[in-house]
Amino acid sequence: MRWDLYYRGSLSSCNYSCGYCPFAKTRNTRSELERDRRQLLRFQQWTGQQTARLGILFTPWGEALGLRAYRRALVELSHQPNIERVAIQTNLSAPLDELAEASPSLALWATYHPGQTSFRRFTSRCEKLEQLKIGYSVGVVGLKENFDALVRLRQWLPAHRYLWVNAYKRQSDYYSAADIDFLKTIDAYFAYNLHRYPSLNTPCEAGQHSFAVDGDGFMRRCHFVGEILGNIYEADFARQLQPRLCPNDTCGCYIGYIHRPALQWKERFGPGYLERSLALQ
Ligand code: SF4
Ligand code: SF4
């Protein structure tokens, strides 16, 4: 049995301020950071007590890789025998040297934000990951002002490295047919991300084989359904994991819809599905 966990602690600060960021752009105080660090430590200890095989994706409400506590946790978790994959969503601005000690089960979900950092700075971090042989995916929000950066990044990245594009869905009809054709040349799976999938009362493995965990241990199906299923720090937490139907009208985010069996995304991506990395030819 394997569970995929999406961990999001109380951290909310980020060194970038992307205009499209759905998260709170805040600066955490020292005591807030300390609270987040304690939550992380407790979660890490809990993972070591589980007999299930685990995949973990850290989905912080901000940027966590810049914090030493997260870098240490990633390295340590990568060596834990029951952890098949540990990954984190990051803007890749943090120093990466400490990650050299990680096992190959570590991977990064890296997003390039062209308005916030230079192309050279971002790609130098990718170079470092290549040197360290750390798996990663790279992605960009598909705003029209990012199209040039997408072309440049696709040309720069090794041919086997997947570059995903997150469709900008807040404005309907944002893309012309020509835009969509162009984005498909960058990301062959762009069309899958372009729409929200009708999901109400349809099967989803979220809440059965995967679940979201917050800093206090509360479990939810996914980051998009608020109902609390239980708490990982209570003895009977695993009893809450069972086949479920989605209570939302639609599901439009990769970290959600990969758990919809009808789409067969996990099969398509293989072992890199958690960090969204796909081995290209
Ligand atoms: S880097 Fe990520 S978390 Fe930070 S502001 Fe940009 S989108 Fe938000
Ligand atoms: S379909 Fe999406 S929103 Fe619904 S439970 Fe699954 S992951 Fe969550």
XYZ file of C-alpha atoms and ligand atoms in Angstrom:
297
model
C 0.000 0.000 0.000
C 1.230 3.484 -0.859
C -0.162 6.819 0.251
C 0.648 10.083 -1.456
C 0.706 12.933 1.033
C 0.477 16.601 0.165
C 1.943 18.439 3.115
C 1.289 22.127 3.665
C 2.361 23.534 7.012
C 1.640 26.985 8.357
C 4.463 28.660 6.396
C 3.197 31.434 4.156
C 6.159 33.643 3.305
C 7.836 33.886 -0.064
C 10.755 35.863 -1.418
C 8.868 36.476 -4.689
C 5.638 38.373 -5.272
C 4.133 36.988 -8.464
C 1.040 38.876 -9.596
C -0.817 35.632 -10.337
C -0.001 34.030 -7.000
C -3.135 32.627 -5.380
C -1.396 32.407 -2.005
C -1.078 35.027 0.673
C 2.017 37.138 0.081
C 3.183 37.510 3.631
C 6.352 37.649 5.668
C 6.351 35.217 8.547
C 7.693 36.349 11.907
C 10.418 34.399 13.638
C 7.891 32.734 15.955
C 5.666 31.764 13.012
C 8.649 30.194 11.277
C 9.507 28.351 14.464
C 5.948 27.012 14.664
C 6.193 25.810 11.063
C 9.555 24.165 11.781
C 8.080 22.277 14.748
C 5.135 21.144 12.640
C 7.519 19.905 9.970
C 9.591 17.990 12.495
C 6.510 16.339 13.967
C 5.292 15.352 10.502
C 8.701 13.957 9.630
C 8.748 11.867 12.819
C 5.264 10.563 12.038
C 6.319 9.425 8.559
C 9.059 7.339 10.159
C 6.464 5.479 12.241
C 4.348 4.379 9.258
C 4.456 0.948 7.704
C 2.825 2.156 4.473
C 5.011 3.184 1.566
C 4.817 6.932 1.140
C 5.107 9.539 -1.560
C 5.314 13.087 -0.199
C 4.930 16.338 -2.075
C 5.476 19.506 -0.054
C 3.093 22.133 -1.390
C 3.942 25.138 0.780
C 1.840 28.263 0.828
C 4.956 30.211 -0.071
C 8.606 29.245 -0.606
C 10.026 26.617 1.748
C 13.223 25.409 0.081
C 14.969 28.586 1.232
C 14.605 27.352 4.815
C 17.290 25.050 6.083
C 14.746 22.999 8.064
C 13.038 21.955 4.831
C 16.285 21.185 3.035
C 17.358 18.969 5.931
C 13.954 17.287 6.077
C 14.036 16.565 2.329
C 17.480 14.980 2.553
C 16.557 12.896 5.593
C 13.195 11.807 4.206
C 14.833 10.780 0.936
C 16.841 8.181 2.880
C 13.885 6.834 4.843
C 13.176 3.248 3.678
C 9.377 3.592 3.438
C 9.521 6.769 1.338
C 9.457 6.090 -2.384
C 9.428 9.717 -3.446
C 9.787 13.020 -1.658
C 9.352 16.211 -3.621
C 8.708 19.911 -3.118
C 7.204 22.719 -5.137
C 9.723 25.541 -5.329
C 10.713 28.666 -7.222
C 14.281 27.274 -7.187
C 15.830 30.432 -5.754
C 17.382 28.669 -2.751
C 20.927 27.290 -2.539
C 20.940 23.624 -3.506
C 24.301 22.304 -2.273
C 22.858 20.571 0.789
C 20.616 18.475 -1.459
C 23.709 16.678 -2.771
C 23.342 14.368 0.247
C 19.865 13.233 -0.785
C 19.047 9.847 -2.252
C 17.579 9.558 -5.784
C 14.078 9.510 -4.287
C 14.247 13.308 -3.939
C 12.760 15.348 -6.775
C 11.810 18.992 -7.268
C 8.803 20.622 -8.889
C 10.404 23.849 -10.056
C 8.478 26.817 -11.389
C 10.125 29.595 -13.366
C 8.596 33.010 -12.698
C 10.063 35.251 -15.426
C 9.011 38.512 -13.729
C 10.799 37.606 -10.504
C 14.204 36.263 -11.497
C 16.508 36.248 -14.484
C 16.653 33.448 -17.019
C 20.349 32.949 -16.245
C 19.768 32.684 -12.523
C 16.967 30.165 -12.911
C 18.788 28.008 -15.448
C 21.962 28.034 -13.332
C 19.873 26.316 -10.654
C 18.660 23.763 -13.206
C 22.293 23.198 -14.177
C 23.052 22.493 -10.552
C 20.250 19.936 -10.359
C 21.603 18.231 -13.461
C 25.069 18.112 -11.852
C 23.655 16.693 -8.634
C 21.531 14.215 -10.613
C 18.402 15.329 -8.784
C 15.178 14.705 -10.686
C 12.976 17.706 -11.416
C 10.270 19.091 -13.601
C 10.152 22.682 -14.771
C 7.053 24.699 -15.420
C 5.801 28.145 -16.207
C 2.400 29.801 -15.833
C 1.099 30.117 -19.389
C 0.581 33.878 -19.464
C 1.062 35.406 -22.896
C 3.900 37.588 -21.605
C 5.712 34.341 -20.691
C 5.617 32.841 -24.199
C 9.105 34.079 -25.153
C 10.505 32.711 -21.907
C 8.877 29.352 -22.653
C 10.583 29.127 -26.030
C 13.921 30.083 -24.506
C 13.551 27.617 -21.670
C 12.527 24.761 -23.993
C 15.611 25.448 -26.110
C 17.839 25.553 -23.039
C 16.570 22.493 -21.174
C 17.916 19.037 -22.016
C 15.620 17.368 -24.547
C 14.510 14.709 -22.053
C 13.452 17.246 -19.408
C 9.693 17.855 -19.304
C 8.540 21.486 -19.394
C 4.945 21.836 -18.297
C 2.718 24.833 -18.824
C -0.033 25.696 -16.373
C -2.954 27.139 -18.302
C -4.127 30.555 -17.161
C -7.774 29.780 -16.422
C -8.945 32.838 -14.546
C -9.990 34.583 -17.742
C -12.227 32.552 -20.041
C -11.203 32.526 -23.716
C -7.785 33.838 -22.700
C -6.097 31.817 -25.449
C -6.609 31.981 -29.185
C -6.465 28.749 -31.213
C -2.971 29.802 -32.356
C -1.883 30.292 -28.712
C -3.072 26.779 -27.852
C -1.292 25.281 -30.850
C 1.890 27.071 -29.792
C 1.642 25.935 -26.166
C 1.123 22.340 -27.290
C 4.491 22.509 -29.040
C 6.056 23.352 -25.673
C 4.005 20.961 -23.522
C 2.368 18.078 -25.370
C -0.045 17.723 -22.418
C -1.049 21.369 -22.279
C -4.579 20.615 -23.517
C -5.181 18.421 -20.455
C -4.515 21.368 -18.166
C -6.556 23.816 -20.216
C -9.918 22.779 -18.844
C -11.477 22.002 -15.517
C -12.788 18.432 -15.376
C -16.391 17.883 -14.277
C -15.884 15.877 -11.106
C -19.003 16.001 -8.930
C -19.870 12.537 -7.570
C -17.233 10.850 -9.701
C -14.531 8.535 -8.315
C -11.270 10.046 -7.125
C -8.466 8.369 -5.227
C -7.944 11.511 -3.139
C -9.084 10.564 0.345
C -8.209 6.927 -0.280
C -4.698 6.583 -1.708
C -3.699 10.213 -1.301
C -4.563 13.035 1.060
C -3.515 16.509 2.104
C -2.046 17.131 5.560
C -1.774 20.501 7.265
C 0.693 21.569 9.927
C -1.558 20.371 12.749
C -1.996 16.966 11.145
C -5.532 17.478 9.836
C -6.297 15.368 6.791
C -8.347 16.441 3.797
C -8.956 14.599 0.535
C -6.960 17.179 -1.377
C -6.162 20.876 -1.195
C -9.465 21.715 -2.902
C -11.990 20.146 -0.533
C -12.160 21.721 2.912
C -13.872 18.864 4.779
C -11.582 17.372 7.438
C -11.359 13.584 7.294
C -9.328 13.020 10.447
C -5.945 13.715 11.933
C -2.760 11.767 11.281
C -1.742 12.156 14.913
C -4.747 10.142 16.064
C -4.472 6.354 16.242
C -7.373 5.554 13.903
C -6.477 8.000 11.134
C -6.041 5.280 8.474
C -9.662 4.174 8.891
C -10.713 7.429 7.247
C -8.989 6.457 3.999
C -11.601 4.831 1.794
C -13.041 5.040 -1.732
C -14.680 8.406 -2.220
C -16.560 10.524 -4.734
C -15.589 14.121 -5.397
C -17.897 16.673 -3.748
C -16.740 19.539 -6.020
C -18.255 20.471 -9.371
C -14.903 20.500 -11.142
C -11.243 19.714 -10.639
C -8.710 21.811 -12.513
C -5.292 21.451 -10.931
C -2.652 18.831 -11.743
C -2.150 17.859 -8.092
C -5.852 17.073 -7.939
C -6.738 15.494 -11.246
C -3.817 13.063 -11.275
C -5.822 11.177 -8.655
C -8.866 10.805 -10.877
C -8.523 7.244 -12.168
C -10.496 7.961 -15.336
C -7.679 10.177 -16.625
C -4.908 7.602 -16.114
C -2.380 10.341 -15.410
C -0.256 8.284 -13.069
C 0.201 5.646 -15.738
C 1.163 8.319 -18.245
C 3.754 9.937 -16.006
C 5.152 6.847 -14.344
C 7.275 7.207 -11.197
C 7.661 10.989 -11.572
C 3.942 11.770 -11.336
C 4.216 13.378 -7.917
C 6.705 16.064 -9.018
C 5.148 16.144 -12.508
C 8.256 14.948 -14.265
C 7.860 12.925 -17.387
C 10.716 11.228 -19.185
C 10.634 12.644 -22.724
C 12.312 10.822 -25.601
S 7.092 32.019 -6.108
Fe 5.236 30.782 -5.836
S 4.570 31.164 -3.716
Fe 6.061 32.762 -4.269
S 4.802 34.506 -4.957
Fe 5.385 33.297 -6.787
S 3.684 31.825 -7.102
Fe 3.504 32.666 -5.007
S -11.510 15.278 -8.162
Fe -10.061 16.903 -7.600
S -11.229 18.249 -6.219
Fe -12.309 16.295 -6.329
S -11.568 15.113 -4.570
Fe -10.327 14.567 -6.388
S -8.552 15.897 -6.295
Fe -10.095 16.777 -4.941
